[in-house]
PDB file of C-alpha atoms in Angstrom:
ATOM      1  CA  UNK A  27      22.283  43.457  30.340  1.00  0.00           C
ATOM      2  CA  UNK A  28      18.667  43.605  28.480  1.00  0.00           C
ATOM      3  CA  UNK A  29      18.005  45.458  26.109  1.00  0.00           C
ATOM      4  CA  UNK A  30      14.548  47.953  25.001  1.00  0.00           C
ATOM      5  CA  UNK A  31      13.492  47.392  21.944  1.00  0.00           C
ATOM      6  CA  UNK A  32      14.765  50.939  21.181  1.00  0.00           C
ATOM      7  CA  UNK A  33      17.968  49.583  21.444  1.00  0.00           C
ATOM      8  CA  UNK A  34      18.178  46.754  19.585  1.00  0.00           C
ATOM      9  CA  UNK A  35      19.851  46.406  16.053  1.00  0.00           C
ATOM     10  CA  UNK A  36      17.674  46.271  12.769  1.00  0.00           C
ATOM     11  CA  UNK A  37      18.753  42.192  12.743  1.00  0.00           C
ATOM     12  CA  UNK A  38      18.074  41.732  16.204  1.00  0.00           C
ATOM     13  CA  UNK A  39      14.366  43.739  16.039  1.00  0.00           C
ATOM     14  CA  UNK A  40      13.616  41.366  13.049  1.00  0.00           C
ATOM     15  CA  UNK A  41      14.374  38.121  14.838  1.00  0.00           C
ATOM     16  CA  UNK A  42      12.218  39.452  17.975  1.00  0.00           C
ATOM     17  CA  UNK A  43       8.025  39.727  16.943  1.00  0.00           C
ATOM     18  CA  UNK A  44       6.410  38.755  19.963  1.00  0.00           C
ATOM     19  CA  UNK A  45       2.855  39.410  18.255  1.00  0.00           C
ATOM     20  CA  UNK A  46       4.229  36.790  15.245  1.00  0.00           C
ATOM     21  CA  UNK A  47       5.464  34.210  18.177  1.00  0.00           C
ATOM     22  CA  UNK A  48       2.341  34.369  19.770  1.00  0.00           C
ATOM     23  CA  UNK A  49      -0.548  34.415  17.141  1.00  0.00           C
ATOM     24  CA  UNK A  50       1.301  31.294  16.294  1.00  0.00           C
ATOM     25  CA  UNK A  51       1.280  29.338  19.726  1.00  0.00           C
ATOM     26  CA  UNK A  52      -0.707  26.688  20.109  1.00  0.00           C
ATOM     27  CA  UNK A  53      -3.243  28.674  22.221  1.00  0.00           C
ATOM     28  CA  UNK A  54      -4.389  31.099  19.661  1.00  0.00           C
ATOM     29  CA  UNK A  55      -4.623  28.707  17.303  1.00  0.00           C
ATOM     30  CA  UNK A  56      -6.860  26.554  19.631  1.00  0.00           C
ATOM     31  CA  UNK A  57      -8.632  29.861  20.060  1.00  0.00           C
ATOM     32  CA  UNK A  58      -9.446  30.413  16.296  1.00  0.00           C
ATOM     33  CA  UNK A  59     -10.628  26.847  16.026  1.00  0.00           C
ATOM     34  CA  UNK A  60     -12.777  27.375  18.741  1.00  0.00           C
ATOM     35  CA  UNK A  61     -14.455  30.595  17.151  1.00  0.00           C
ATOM     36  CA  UNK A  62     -15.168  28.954  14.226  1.00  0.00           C
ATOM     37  CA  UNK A  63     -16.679  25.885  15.629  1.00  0.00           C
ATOM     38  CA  UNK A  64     -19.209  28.623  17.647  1.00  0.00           C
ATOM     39  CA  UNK A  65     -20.047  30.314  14.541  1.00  0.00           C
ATOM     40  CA  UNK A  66     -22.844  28.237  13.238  1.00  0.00           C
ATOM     41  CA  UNK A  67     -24.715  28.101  16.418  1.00  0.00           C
ATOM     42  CA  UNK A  68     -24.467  32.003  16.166  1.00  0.00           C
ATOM     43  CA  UNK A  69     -25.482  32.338  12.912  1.00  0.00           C
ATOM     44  CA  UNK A  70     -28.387  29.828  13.702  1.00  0.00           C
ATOM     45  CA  UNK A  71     -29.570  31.838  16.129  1.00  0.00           C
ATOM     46  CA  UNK A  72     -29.773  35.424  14.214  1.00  0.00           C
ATOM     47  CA  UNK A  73     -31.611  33.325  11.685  1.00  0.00           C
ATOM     48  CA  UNK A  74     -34.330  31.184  13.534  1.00  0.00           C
ATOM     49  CA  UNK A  75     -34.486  33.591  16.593  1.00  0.00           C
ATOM     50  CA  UNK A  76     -34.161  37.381  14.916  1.00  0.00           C
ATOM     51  CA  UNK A  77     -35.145  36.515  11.252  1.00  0.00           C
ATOM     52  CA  UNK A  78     -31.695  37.550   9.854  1.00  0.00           C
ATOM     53  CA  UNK A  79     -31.659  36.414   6.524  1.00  0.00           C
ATOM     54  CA  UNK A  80     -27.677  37.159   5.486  1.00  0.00           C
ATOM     55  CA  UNK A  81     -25.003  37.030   7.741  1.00  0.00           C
ATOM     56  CA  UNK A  82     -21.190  37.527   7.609  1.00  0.00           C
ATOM     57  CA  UNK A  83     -18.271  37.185   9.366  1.00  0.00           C
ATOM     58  CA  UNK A  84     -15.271  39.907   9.236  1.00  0.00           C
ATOM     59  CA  UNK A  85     -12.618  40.982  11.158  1.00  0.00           C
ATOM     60  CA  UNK A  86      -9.479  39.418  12.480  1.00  0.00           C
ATOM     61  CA  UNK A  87     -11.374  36.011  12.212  1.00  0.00           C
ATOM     62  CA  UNK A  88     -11.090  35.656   9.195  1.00  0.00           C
ATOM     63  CA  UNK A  89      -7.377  36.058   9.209  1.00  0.00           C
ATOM     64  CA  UNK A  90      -5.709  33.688  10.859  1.00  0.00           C
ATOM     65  CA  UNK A  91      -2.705  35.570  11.455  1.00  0.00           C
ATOM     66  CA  UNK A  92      -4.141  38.580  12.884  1.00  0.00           C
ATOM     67  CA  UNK A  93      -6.101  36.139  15.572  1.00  0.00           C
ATOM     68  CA  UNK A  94      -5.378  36.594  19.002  1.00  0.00           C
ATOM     69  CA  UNK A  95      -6.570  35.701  22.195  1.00  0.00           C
ATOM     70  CA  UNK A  96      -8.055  38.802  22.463  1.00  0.00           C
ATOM     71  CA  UNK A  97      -9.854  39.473  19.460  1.00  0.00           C
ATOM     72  CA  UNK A  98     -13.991  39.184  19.193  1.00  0.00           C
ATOM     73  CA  UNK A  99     -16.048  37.357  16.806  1.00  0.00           C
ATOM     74  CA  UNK A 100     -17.291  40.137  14.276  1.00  0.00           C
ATOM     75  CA  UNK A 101     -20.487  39.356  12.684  1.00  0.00           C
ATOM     76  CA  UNK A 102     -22.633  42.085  10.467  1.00  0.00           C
ATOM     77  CA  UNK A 103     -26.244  40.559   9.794  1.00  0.00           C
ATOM     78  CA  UNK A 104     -29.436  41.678   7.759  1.00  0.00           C
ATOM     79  CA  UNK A 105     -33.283  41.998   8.277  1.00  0.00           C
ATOM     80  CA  UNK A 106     -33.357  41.724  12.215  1.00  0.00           C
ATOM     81  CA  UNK A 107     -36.140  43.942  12.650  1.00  0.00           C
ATOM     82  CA  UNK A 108     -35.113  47.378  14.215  1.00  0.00           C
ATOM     83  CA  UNK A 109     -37.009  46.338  17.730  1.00  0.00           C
ATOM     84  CA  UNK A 110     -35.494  43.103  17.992  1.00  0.00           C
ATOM     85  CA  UNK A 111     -31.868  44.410  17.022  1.00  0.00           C
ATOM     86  CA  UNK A 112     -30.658  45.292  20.691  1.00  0.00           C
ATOM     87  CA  UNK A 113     -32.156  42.061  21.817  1.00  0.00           C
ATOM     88  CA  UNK A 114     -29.739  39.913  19.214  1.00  0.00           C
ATOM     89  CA  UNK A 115     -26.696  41.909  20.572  1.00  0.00           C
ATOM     90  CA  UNK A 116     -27.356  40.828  24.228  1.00  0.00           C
ATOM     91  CA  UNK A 117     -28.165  37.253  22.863  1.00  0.00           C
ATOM     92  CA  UNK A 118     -24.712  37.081  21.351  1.00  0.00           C
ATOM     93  CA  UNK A 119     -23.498  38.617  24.450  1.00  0.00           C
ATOM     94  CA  UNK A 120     -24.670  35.350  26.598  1.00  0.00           C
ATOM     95  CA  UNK A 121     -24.170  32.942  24.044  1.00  0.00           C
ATOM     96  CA  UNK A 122     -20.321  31.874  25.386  1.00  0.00           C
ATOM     97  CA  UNK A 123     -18.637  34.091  28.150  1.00  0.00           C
ATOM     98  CA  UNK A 124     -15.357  33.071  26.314  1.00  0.00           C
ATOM     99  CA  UNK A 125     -16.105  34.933  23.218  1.00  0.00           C
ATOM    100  CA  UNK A 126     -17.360  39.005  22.903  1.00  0.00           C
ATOM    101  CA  UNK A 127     -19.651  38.833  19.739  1.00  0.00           C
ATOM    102  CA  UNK A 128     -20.049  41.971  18.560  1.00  0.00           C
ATOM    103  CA  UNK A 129     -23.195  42.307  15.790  1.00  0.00           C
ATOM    104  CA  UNK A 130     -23.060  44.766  13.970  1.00  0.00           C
ATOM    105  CA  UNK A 131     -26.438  46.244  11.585  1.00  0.00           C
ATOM    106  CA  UNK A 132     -25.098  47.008   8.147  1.00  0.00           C
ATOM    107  CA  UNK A 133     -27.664  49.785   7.670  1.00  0.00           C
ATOM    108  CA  UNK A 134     -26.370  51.688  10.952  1.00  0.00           C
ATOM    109  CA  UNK A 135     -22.474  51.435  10.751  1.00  0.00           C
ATOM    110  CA  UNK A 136     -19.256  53.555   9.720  1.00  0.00           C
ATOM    111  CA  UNK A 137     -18.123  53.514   6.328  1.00  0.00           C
ATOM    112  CA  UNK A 138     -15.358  52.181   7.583  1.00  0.00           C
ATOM    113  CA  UNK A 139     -16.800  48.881   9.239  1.00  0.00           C
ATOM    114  CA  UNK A 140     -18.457  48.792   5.896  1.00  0.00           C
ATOM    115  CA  UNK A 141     -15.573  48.827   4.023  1.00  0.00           C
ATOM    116  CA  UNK A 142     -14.142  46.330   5.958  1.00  0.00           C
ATOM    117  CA  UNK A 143     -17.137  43.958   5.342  1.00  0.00           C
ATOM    118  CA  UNK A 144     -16.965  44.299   2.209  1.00  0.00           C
ATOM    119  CA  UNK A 145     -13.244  43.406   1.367  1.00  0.00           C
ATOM    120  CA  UNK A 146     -12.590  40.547   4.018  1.00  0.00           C
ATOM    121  CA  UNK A 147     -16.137  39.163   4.803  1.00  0.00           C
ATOM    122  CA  UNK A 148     -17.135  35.476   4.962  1.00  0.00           C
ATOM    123  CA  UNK A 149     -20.612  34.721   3.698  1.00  0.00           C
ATOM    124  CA  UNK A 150     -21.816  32.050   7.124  1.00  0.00           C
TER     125      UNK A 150
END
């Protein structure tokens, strides 16, 4: 008879990590990959197109581990004019249908998100 995970010994609940098993699997891997390769066009863009002159990555791409098919591309960038801001956001929006960009302006965010920059962010 199965078991919940309520039920299951402190040996058996270590052996079973579905999250581990499947940030591993080939597909999120392929997934990762595939973010990264879309990042320079992305930063191109904010930098030709909105005049963003620094812009980094953070979030669960830049950790492998905590990667999943699910997760975004996180991108914070600077100097994209206040008018123009909304405009980059929808142009990340369109840029792959695979992929939710989400842009966020370092000037207007938590201190939180900031924090978060700060320790794991990836100069692009």
């Amino acid at each position: 008879m199965a078991k919940t995970a309520l039920e299951l010994t402190p040996e058996e609940l270590s052996r079973y990590n579905p999250w581990k098993n499947f940030q591993q699997s080939p597909e999120a891997i392929a997934r990762w990959e595939q973010a990264w390769e879309l990042l320079p066009s992305l930063v191109a863009l904010l930098r030709e197109k909105f005049g963003a002159t620094r812009v980094v990555v953070f979030g669960s791409l830049t950790q492998r581990e905590c990667y999943t098919p699910w997760s975004d591309i996180d991108l914070v960038a600077w100097d994209i004019p206040d008018h123009q801001f909304y405009q980059a956001v929808g142009t990340m929006a369109e840029i792959n249908p695979n992929f939710k960009v989400d842009l966020v302006d370092p000037d207007n965010c938590r201190p939180s998100v900031k924090q978060a920059i700060e320790q794991e962010g990836i100069e692009v």
